[in-house]
Short mmCIF file of C-alpha atoms and ligand atoms in Angstrom, two decimals:
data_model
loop_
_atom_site.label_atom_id
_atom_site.label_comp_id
_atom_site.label_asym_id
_atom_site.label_seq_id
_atom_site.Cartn_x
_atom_site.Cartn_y
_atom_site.Cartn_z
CA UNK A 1 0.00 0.00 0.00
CA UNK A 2 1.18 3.16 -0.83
CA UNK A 3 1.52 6.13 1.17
CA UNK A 4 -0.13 9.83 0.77
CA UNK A 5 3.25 12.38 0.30
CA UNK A 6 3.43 16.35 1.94
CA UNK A 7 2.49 18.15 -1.22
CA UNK A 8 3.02 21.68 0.56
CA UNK A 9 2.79 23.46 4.08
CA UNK A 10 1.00 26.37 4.86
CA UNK A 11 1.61 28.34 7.42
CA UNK A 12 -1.47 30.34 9.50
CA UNK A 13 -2.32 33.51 9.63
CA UNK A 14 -3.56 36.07 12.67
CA UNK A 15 -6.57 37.58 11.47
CA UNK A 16 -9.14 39.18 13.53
CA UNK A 17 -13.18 38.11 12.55
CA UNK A 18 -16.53 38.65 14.80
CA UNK A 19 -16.55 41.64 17.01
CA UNK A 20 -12.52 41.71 17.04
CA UNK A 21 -11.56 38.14 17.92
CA UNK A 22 -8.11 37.57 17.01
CA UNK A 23 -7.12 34.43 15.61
CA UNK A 24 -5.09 32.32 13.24
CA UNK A 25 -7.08 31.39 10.32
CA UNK A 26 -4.98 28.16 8.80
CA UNK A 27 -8.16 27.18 5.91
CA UNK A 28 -9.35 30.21 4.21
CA UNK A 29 -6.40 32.43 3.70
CA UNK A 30 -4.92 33.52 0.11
CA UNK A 31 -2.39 30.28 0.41
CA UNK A 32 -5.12 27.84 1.07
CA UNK A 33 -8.50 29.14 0.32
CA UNK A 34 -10.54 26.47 -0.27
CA UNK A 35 -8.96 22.88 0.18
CA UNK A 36 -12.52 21.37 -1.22
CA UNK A 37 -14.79 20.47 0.86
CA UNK A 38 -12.88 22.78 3.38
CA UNK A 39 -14.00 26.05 3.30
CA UNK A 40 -12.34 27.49 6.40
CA UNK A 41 -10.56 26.50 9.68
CA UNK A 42 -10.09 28.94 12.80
CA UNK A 43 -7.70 28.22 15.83
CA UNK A 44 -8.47 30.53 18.67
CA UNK A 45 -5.46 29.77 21.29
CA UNK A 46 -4.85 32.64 23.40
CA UNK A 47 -4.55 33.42 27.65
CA UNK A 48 -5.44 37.17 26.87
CA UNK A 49 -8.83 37.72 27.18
CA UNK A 50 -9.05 41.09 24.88
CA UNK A 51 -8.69 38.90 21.97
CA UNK A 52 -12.01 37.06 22.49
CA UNK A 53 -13.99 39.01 24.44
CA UNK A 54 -16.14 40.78 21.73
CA UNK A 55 -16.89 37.32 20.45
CA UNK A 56 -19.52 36.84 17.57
CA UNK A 57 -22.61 38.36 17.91
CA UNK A 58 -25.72 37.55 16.18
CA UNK A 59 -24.49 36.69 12.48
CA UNK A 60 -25.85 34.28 9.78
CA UNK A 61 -24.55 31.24 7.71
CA UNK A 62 -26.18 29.72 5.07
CA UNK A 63 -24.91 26.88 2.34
CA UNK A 64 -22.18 24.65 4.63
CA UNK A 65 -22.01 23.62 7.97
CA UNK A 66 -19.80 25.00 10.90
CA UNK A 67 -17.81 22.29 13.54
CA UNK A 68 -16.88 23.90 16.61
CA UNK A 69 -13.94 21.90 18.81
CA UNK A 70 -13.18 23.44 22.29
CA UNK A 71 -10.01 21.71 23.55
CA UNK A 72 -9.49 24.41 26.48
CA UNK A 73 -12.67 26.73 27.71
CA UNK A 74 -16.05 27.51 26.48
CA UNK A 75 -18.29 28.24 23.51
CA UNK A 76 -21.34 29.72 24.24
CA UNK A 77 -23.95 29.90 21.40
CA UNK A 78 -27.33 31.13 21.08
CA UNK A 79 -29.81 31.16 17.63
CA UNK A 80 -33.12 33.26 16.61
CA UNK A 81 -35.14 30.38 17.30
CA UNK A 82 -34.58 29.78 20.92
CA UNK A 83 -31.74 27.49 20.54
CA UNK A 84 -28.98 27.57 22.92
CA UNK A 85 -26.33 26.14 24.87
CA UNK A 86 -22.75 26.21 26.07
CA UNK A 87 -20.05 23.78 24.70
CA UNK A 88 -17.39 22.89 27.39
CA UNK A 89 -13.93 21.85 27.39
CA UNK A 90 -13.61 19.13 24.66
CA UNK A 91 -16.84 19.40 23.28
CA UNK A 92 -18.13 19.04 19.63
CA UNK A 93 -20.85 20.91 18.10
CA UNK A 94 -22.07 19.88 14.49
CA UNK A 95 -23.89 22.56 12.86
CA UNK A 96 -25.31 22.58 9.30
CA UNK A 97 -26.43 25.78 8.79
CA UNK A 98 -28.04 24.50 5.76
CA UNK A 99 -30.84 27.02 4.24
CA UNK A 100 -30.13 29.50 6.97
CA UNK A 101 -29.32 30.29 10.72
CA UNK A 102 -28.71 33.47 12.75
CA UNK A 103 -26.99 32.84 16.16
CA UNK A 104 -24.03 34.07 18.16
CA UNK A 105 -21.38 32.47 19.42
CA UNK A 106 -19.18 33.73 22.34
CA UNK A 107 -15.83 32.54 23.80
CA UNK A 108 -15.14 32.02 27.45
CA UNK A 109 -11.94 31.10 29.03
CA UNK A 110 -11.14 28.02 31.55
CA UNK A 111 -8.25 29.07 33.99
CA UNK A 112 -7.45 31.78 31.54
CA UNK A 113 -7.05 30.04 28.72
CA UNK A 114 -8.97 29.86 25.61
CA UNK A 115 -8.21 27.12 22.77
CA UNK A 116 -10.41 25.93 20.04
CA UNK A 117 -10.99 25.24 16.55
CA UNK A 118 -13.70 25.97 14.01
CA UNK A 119 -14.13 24.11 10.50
CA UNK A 120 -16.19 25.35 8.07
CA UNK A 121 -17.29 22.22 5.69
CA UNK A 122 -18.64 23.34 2.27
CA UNK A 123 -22.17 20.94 0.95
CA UNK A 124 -22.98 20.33 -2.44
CA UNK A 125 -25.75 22.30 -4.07
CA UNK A 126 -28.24 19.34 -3.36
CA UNK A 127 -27.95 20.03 0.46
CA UNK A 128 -27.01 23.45 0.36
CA UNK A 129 -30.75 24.59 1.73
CA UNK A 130 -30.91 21.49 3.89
CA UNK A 131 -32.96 21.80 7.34
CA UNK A 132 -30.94 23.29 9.33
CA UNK A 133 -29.40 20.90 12.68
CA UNK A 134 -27.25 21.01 15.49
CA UNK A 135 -25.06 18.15 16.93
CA UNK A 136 -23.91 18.41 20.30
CA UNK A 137 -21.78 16.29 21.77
CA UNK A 138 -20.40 17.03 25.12
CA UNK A 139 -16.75 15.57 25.78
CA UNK A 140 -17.88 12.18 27.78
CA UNK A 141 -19.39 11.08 24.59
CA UNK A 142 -16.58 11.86 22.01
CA UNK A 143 -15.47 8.65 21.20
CA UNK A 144 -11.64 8.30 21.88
CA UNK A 145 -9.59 5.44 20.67
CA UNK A 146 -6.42 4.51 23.10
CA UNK A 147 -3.95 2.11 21.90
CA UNK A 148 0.08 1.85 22.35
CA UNK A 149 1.69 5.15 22.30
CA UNK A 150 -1.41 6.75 20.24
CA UNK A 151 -4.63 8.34 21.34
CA UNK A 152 -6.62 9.41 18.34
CA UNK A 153 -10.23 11.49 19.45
CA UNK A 154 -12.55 10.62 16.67
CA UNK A 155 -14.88 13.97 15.83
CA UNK A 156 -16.20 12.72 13.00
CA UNK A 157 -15.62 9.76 10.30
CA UNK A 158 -14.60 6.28 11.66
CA UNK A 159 -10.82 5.54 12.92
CA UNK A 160 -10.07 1.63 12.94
CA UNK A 161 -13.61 0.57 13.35
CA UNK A 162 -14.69 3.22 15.55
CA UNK A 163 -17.48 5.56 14.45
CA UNK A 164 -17.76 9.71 15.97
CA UNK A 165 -21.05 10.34 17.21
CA UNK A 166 -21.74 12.90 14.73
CA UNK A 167 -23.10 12.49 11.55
CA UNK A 168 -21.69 13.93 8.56
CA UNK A 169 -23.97 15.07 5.08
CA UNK A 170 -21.07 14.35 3.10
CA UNK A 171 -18.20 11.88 3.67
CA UNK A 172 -15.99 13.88 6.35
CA UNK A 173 -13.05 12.66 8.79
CA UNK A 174 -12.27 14.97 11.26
CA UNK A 175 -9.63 13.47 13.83
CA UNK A 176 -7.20 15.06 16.99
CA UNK A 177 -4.40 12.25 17.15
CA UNK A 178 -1.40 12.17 19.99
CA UNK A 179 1.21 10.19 18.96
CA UNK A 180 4.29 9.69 21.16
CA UNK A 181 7.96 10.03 20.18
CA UNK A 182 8.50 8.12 17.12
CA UNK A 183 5.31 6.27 16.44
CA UNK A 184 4.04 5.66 13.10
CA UNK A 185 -0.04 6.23 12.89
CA UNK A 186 -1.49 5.13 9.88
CA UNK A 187 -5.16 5.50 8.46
CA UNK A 188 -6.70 4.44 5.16
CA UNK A 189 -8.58 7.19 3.30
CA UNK A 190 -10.51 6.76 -0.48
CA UNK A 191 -8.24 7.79 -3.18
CA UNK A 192 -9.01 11.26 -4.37
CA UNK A 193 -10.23 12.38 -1.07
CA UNK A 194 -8.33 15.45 0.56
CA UNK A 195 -6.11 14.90 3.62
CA UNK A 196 -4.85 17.77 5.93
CA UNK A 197 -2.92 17.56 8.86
CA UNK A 198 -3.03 20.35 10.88
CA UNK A 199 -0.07 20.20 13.69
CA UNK A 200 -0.64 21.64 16.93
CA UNK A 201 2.09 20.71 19.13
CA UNK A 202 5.22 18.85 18.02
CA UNK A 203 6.34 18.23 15.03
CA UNK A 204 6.06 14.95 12.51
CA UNK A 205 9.25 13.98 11.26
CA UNK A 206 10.08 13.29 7.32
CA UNK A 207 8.68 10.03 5.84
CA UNK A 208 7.85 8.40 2.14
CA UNK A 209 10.92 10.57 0.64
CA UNK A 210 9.58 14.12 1.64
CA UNK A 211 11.61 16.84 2.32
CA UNK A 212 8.52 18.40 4.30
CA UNK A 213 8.76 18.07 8.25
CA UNK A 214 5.38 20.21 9.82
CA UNK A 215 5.90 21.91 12.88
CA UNK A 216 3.50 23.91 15.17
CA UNK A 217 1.39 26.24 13.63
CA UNK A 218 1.75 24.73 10.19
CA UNK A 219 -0.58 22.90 7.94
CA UNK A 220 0.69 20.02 5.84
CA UNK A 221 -1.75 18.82 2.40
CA UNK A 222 -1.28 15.67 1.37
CA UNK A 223 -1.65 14.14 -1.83
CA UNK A 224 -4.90 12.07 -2.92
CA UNK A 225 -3.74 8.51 -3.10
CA UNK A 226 -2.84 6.08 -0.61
CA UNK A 227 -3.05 6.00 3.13
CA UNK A 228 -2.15 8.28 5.43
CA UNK A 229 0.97 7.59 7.70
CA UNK A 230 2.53 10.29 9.89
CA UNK A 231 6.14 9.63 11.83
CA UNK A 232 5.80 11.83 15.36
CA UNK A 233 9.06 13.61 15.74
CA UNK A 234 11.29 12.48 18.88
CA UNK A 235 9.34 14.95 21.03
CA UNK A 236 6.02 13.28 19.43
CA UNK A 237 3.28 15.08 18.06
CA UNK A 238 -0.51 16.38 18.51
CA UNK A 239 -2.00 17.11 14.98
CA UNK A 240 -5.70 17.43 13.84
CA UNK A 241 -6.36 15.38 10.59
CA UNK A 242 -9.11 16.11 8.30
CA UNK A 243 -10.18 14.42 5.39
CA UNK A 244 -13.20 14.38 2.86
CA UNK A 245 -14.81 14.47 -0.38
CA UNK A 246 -14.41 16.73 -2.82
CA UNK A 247 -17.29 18.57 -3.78
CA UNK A 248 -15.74 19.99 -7.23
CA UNK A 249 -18.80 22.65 -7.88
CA UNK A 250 -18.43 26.36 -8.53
CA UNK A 251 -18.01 28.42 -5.25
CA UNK A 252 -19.87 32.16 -4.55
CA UNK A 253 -18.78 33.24 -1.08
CA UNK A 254 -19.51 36.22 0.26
CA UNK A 255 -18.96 36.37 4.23
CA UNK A 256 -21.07 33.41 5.83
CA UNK A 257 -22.86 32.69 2.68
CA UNK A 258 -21.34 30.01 0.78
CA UNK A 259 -23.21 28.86 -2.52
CA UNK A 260 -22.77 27.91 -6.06
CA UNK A 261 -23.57 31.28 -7.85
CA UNK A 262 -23.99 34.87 -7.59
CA UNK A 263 -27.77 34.64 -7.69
CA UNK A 264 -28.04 32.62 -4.76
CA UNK A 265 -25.90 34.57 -2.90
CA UNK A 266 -27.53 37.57 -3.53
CA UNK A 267 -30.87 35.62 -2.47
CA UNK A 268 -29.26 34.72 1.02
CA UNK A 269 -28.84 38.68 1.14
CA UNK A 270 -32.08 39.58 0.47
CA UNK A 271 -33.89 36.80 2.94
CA UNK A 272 -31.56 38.00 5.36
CA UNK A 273 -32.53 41.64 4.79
CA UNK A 274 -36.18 40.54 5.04
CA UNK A 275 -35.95 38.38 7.60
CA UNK A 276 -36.90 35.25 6.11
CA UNK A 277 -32.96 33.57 6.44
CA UNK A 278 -34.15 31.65 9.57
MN1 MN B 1 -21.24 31.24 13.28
#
């Protein structure tokens, strides 16, 4: 079996979104703008509360879904139809936005520090103006898989037989894998899928010929055949992989409407302007 290769890294980049919340946006920046069906991810990793504060008041989405991970403090979220809730350290929240949703979403720290993610998935004009649904799933019910010298937290997707609680619209893997020093994880994806690895802490050391060795802070895109095998470093490594399906349709963005043309964008604009988004 052959292994996936580094094609590139890509380093994040502090940018400040919401009401002034500065973070480093590692999906969704001119060097890796859409990594199909990835539309956007978000690390907010910070002890100083100024840059969260402010959080994200009311705002809408419409066209994708949104995956909040809280590794370290709080998320709480509130929407225009009386849904609410707080997501605590570790937590998962699946939301397809769908045809339309208008919430908020504010950080809160846990012993002063805040330290999260949030993926933006793209859908495929079929489910674009799907209902819209929330999956919560508070940390004792993330499924974890512990086996020697790796401990891989399955969000969504399956990892060696194990299935996340959420489900996904569209074929999705979205893992947070420990490895310790020197271990070799490997995990079978479908050819032509896209595989990220997003490193957090440590760094992954060389493998299958590439000159590319990820550190903290970077992201690595692999190429679409094979499995995926990562080599931790001798000081291990923490890295999020994601992987899915392309979607390979047109893209209109404009702010937190993602569709397939012009038109509908401008029709997200105009039911949000009337008040018929959600
Ligand atoms: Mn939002």
């Amino acid at each position: 079996m052959t292994s996936r290769t580094i094609e590139r890294l890509v380093e994040g980049q502090f940018v400040s979104d919401g009401a002034g919340v500065r973070m480093r946006r590692i999906i969704g920046t001119p060097q890796a703008d859409y990594l199909d069906p990835f539309l956007i991810l978000d690390e907010f990793r910070t002890e100083e509360a100024d840059d969260y504060v402010a959080g994200f008041p009311s705002h809408p989405h419409r066209g994708f879904e949104t995956v909040t991970y809280m590794i370290h403090g709080r998320m709480r979220h509130q929407d225009s139809v009386g849904n609410s809730g707080v997501l605590s350290d570790g937590a998962v929240q699946w939301m397809t936005a769908g045809r339309g949703i208008i919430h908020s979403e504010m950080p809160e720290q846990t012993n002063g520090l805040l330290w999260g993610y949030q993926l933006w998935v793209n859908l495929p004009s079929a489910l674009k103006m799907s209902p819209p649904q929330y999956q919560d799933i508070p940390t004792r019910d993330v499924v974890e898989v512990m086996s020697n010298r790796e401990t891989v937290r399955v969000l969504a997707g399956n990892y060696d037989g194990h299935s996340a609680k959420a489900d996904t619209l569209t074929p999705i893997g979205y893992f947070d894998v420990k490895l310790e020093a020197d271990h070799t994880f490997t995990h079978p994806v479908p050819d032509g899928h896209t595989a990220l690895l997003y490193v957090y802490e440590g760094a992954v050391e060389p493998s299958n010929g590439s000159e590319f060795a990820p550190t903290t802070g970077t992201l690595a895109v692999l190429s679409r055949t094979g499995d995926v095998e990562v080599l931790a470093s001798s000081q291990g490594v923490k890295f999020l992989l994601l992987t899915g399906e392309p979607i390979n349709e047109p893209v209109a963005r404009m702010g937190p409407f993602v569709m397939n043309t012009e038109e509908e964008i401008h029709q997200a604009v105009r039911d949000y302007q009337s008040g018929t988004l959600a």
